[in-house]
Every structure is written in C-alpha cells, then in structure tokens.
N, CA and C of each residue as an Amber inpcrd file, in Angstrom:
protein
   330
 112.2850000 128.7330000 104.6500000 112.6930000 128.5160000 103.2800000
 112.5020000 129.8200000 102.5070000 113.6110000 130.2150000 101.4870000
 113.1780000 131.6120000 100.9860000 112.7980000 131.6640000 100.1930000
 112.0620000 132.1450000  99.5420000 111.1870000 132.2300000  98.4040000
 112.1280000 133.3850000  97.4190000 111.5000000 132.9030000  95.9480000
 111.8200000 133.7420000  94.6930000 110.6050000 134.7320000  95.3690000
 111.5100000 135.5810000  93.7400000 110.8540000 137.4990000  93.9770000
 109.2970000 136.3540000  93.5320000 109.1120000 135.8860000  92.4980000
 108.0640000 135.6040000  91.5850000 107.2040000 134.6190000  92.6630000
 107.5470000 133.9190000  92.8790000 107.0820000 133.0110000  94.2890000
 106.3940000 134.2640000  95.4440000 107.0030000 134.9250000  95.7050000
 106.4850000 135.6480000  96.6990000 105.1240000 136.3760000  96.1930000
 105.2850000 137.2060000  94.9170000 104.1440000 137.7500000  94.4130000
 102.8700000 136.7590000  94.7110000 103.3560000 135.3810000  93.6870000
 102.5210000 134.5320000  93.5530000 101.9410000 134.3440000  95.2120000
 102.6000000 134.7180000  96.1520000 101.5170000 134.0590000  97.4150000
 100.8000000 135.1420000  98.1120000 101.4580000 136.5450000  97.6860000
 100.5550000 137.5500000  98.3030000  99.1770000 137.3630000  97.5720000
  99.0650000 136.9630000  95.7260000  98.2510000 137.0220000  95.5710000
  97.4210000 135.9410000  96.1880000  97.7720000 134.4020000  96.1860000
  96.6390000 133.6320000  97.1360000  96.2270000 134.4370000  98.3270000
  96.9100000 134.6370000  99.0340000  96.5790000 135.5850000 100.5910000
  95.4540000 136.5760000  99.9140000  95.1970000 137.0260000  99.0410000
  94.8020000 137.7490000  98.7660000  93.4690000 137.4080000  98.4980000
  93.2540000 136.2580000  97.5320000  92.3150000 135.7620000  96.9710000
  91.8200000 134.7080000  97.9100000  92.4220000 134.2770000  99.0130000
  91.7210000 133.3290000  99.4310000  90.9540000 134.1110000 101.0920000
  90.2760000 135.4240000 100.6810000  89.5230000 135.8710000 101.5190000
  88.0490000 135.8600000 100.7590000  87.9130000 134.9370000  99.3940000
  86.9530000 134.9010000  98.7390000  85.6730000 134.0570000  99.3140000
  84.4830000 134.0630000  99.2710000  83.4300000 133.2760000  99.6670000
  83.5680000 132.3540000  98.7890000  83.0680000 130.9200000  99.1990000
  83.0350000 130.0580000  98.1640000  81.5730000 129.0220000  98.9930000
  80.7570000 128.4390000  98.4900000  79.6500000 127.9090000  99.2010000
  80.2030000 126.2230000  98.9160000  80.0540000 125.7700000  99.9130000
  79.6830000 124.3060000  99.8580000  78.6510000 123.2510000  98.9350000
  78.6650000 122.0490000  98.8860000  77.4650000 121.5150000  98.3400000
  76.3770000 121.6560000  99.6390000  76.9920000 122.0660000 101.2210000
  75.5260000 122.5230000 102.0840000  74.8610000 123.6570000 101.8710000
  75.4690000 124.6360000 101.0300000  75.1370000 126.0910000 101.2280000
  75.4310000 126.4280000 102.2340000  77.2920000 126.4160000 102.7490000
  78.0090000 126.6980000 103.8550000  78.9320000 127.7200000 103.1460000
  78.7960000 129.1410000 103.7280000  80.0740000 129.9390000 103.2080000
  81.5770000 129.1510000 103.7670000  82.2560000 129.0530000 102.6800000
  83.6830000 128.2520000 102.6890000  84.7240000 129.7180000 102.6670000
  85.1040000 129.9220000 103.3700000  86.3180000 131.7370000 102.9680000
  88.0680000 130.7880000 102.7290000  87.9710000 130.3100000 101.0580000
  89.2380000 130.6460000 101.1420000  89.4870000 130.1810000  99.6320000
  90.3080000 129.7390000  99.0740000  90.6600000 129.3370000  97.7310000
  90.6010000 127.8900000  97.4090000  89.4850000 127.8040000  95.9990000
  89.4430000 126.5220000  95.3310000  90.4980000 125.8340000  94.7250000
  90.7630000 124.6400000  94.9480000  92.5670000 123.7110000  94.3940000
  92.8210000 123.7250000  93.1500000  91.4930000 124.5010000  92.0290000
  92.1000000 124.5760000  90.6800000  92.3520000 125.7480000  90.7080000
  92.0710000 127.0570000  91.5750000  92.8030000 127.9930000  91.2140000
  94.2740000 128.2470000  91.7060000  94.5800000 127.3640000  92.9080000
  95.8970000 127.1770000  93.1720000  96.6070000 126.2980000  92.1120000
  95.9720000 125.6760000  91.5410000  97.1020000 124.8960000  90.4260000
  97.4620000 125.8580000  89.3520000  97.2220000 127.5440000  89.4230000
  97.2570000 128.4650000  88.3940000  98.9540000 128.6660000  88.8490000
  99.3370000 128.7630000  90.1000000 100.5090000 129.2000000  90.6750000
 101.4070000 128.2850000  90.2280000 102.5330000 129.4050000  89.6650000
 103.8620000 128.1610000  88.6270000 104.8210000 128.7350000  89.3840000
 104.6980000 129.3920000  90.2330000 106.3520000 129.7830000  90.8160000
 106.1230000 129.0450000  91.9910000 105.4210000 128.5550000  92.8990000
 105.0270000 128.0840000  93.7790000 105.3130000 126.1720000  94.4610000
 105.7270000 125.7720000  94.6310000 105.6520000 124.1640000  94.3480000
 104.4810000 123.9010000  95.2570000 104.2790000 122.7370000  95.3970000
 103.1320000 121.7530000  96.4340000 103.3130000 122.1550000  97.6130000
 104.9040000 121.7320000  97.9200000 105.3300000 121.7930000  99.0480000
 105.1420000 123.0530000  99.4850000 105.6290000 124.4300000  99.2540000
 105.6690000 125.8070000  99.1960000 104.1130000 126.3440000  99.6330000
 103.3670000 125.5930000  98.7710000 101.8680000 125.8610000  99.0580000
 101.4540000 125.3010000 100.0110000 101.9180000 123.8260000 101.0840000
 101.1480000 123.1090000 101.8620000 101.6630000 123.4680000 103.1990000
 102.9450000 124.3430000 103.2540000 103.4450000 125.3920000 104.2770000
 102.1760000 126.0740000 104.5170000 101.8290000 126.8860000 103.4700000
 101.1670000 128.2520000 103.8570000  99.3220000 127.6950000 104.0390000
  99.0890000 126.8290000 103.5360000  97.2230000 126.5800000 103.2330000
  97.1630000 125.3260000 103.9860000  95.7890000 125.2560000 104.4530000
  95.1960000 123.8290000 104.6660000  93.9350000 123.9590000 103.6430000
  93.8740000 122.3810000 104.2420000  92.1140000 121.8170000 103.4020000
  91.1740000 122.1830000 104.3520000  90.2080000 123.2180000 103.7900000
  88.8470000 123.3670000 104.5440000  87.7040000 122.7750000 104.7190000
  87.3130000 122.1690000 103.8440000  86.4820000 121.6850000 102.7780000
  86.0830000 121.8060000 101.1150000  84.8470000 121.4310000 100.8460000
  84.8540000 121.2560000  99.3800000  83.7270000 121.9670000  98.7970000
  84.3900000 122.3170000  97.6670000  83.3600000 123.1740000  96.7670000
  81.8130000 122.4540000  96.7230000  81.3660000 123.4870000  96.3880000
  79.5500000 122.7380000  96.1960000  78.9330000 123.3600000  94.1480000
  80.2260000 123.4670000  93.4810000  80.4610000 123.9100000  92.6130000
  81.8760000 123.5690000  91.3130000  81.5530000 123.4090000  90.4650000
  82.6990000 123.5470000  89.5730000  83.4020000 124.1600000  87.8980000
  84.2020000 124.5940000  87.6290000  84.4110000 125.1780000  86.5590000
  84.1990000 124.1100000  85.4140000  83.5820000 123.4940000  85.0170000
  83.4420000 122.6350000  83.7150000  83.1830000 123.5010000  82.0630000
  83.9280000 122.1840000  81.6290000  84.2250000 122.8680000  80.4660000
  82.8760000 123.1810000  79.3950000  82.8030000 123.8430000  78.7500000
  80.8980000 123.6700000  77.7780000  81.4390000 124.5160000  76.5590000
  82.4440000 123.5320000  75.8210000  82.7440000 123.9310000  74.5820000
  83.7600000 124.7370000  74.9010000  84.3920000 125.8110000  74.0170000
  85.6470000 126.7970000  74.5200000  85.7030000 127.6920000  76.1280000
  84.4270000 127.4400000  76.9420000  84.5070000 127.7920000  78.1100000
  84.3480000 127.4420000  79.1590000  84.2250000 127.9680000  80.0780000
  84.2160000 127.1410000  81.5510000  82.9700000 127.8020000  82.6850000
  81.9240000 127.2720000  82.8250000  80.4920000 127.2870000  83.3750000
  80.3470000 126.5530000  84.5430000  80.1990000 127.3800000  85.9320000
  80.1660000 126.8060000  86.9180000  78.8770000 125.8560000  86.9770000
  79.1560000 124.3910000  87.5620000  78.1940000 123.0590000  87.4980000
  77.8770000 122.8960000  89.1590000  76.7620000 122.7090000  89.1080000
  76.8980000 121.9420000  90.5320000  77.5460000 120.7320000  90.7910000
  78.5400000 120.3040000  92.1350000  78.8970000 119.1800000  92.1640000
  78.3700000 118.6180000  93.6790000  78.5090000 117.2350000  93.6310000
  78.2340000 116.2940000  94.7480000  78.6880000 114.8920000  94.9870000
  78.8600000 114.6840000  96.2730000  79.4810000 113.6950000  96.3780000
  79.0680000 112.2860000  95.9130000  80.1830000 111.6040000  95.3620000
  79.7890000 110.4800000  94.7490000  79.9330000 108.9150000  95.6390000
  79.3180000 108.3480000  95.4830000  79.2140000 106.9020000  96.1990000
  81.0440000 106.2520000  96.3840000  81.5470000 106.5120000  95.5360000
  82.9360000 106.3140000  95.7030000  83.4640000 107.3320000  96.6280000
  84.4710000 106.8530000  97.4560000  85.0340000 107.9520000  98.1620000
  86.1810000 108.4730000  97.7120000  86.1290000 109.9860000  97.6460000
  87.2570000 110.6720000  97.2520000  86.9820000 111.4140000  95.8340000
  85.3740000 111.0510000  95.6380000  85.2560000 111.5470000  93.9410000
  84.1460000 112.3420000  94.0370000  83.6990000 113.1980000  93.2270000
  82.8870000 114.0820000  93.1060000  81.7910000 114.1160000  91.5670000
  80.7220000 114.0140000  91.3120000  80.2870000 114.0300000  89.9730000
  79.4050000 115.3120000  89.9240000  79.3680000 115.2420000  88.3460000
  78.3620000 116.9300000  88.1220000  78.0720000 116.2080000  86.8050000
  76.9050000 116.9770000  86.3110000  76.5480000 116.4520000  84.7560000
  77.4160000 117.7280000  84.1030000  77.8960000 116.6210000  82.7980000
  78.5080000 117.7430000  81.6210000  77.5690000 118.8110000  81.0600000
  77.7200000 120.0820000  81.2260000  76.8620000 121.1950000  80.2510000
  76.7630000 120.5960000  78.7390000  77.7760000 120.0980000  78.5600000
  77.7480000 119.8370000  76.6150000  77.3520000 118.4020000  76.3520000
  77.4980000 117.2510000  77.3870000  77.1220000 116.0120000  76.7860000
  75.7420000 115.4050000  77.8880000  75.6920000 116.5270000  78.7460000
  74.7060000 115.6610000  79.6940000  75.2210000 114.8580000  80.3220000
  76.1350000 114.0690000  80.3320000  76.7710000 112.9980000  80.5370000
  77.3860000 113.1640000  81.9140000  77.3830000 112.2700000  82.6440000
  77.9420000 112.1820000  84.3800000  79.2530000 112.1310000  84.6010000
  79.9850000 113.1780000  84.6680000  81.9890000 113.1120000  84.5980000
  82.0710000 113.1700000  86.1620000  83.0280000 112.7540000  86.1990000
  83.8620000 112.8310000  88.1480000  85.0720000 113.5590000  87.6470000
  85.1580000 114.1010000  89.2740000  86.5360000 114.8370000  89.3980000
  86.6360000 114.6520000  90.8920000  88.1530000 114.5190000  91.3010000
  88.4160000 113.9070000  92.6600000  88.5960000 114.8670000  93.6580000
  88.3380000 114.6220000  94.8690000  88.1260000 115.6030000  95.5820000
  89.4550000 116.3750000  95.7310000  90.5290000 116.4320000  95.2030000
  91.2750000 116.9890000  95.5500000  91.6350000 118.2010000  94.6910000
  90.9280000 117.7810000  93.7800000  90.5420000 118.8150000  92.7720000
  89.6260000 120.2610000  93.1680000  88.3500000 119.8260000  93.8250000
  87.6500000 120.7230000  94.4200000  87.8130000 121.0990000  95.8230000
  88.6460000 120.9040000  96.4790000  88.9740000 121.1650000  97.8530000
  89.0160000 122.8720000  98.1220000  88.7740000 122.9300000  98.9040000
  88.8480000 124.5870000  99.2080000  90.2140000 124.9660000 100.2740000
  90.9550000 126.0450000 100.0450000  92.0500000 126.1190000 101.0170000
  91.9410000 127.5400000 101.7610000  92.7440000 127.0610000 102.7270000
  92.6030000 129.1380000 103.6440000  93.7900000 128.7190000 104.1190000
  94.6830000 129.8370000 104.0930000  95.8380000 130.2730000 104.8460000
  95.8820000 129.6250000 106.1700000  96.9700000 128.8270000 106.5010000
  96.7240000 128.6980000 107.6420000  97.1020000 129.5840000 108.7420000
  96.7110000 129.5220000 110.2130000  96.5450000 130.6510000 111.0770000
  98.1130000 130.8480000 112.0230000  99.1190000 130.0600000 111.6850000
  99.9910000 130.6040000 112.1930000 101.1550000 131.3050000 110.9700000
C-alpha cells in the first residue's frame, strides 16, 4: 500500500521513536512506543499503523492530566480485565484507562 509524502515522515518518525525504553508495571525495560503517543500520528490510519507495529506489552506508567499539564502516574492493573487505574494527581481520586490506551508497540520484525 503506498503511503503519502506526510504518512511516510510520520512513520520514519515512529521507527524512530519507538527505539525508546519504556518500563513496565514489573520494572521490565519495554523498547518501543506508548499507544498515546501513536494516537499523535494524523497522516497515518489504524490500519497503516497495525501493518508496521505490534502489542508488546503495557506501560507501568502514565501521562495524566494535573491541571494544564501532564505528570507521569504510576499505573496498574485493575480487577476488571482490560482496564488499568492510577490515582488522579489533582483529585486523588481512582480514574481507569483501558489497556489499549497504555499498550506499548515495536515495529514489527519483518
């Protein structure tokens, strides 16, 4: 499938970025890109992206919001399957986010 000029940029940069460390909730180095920074990519579709990445596993971490910014939280798995909770920086309060949210991706190898 051929890709736009803008599409293409957009995936050298994942290739690029997803040689990043990322730790688990084990304290397992994870090497590849978190699913909210792939939702940054607008030239890109799902499909376009699920060519090139798999699911590795899951963050042990997350960008939450704490007023106008975003402060990495610890996260962990929640009794429900498929969900993840962290306490809010600003309300204390116990929010979920689904694992597909925090998933980690790496290029796949062919």
């Amino acid at each position: 499938m051929p890709l736009s000029t803008r599409s293409l940029r957009e995936l050298i940069e994942v290739f690029e970025q997803s040689g990043q460390s990322i730790l688990d909730a084990e304290g397992h180095r994870l090497r590849g890109m978190p699913s909210w920074e792939l939702a940054r990519c607008e030239a890109l579709s799902d499909r376009e992206l699920e060519q090139w990445m798999e699911p590795i596993g899951y963050a042990g971490s997350y960008p939450a919001f704490c007023g106008d910014e975003r402060v990495p939280v610890d996260i962990e798995e929640d009794d429900v399957q498929g969900r993840y909770r962290y306490r809010c920086p600003d309300t204390f309060r116990t929010k979920y986010v689904s694992d597909d949210l925090v998933a980690v991706y790496a290029v796949r190898a062919a």
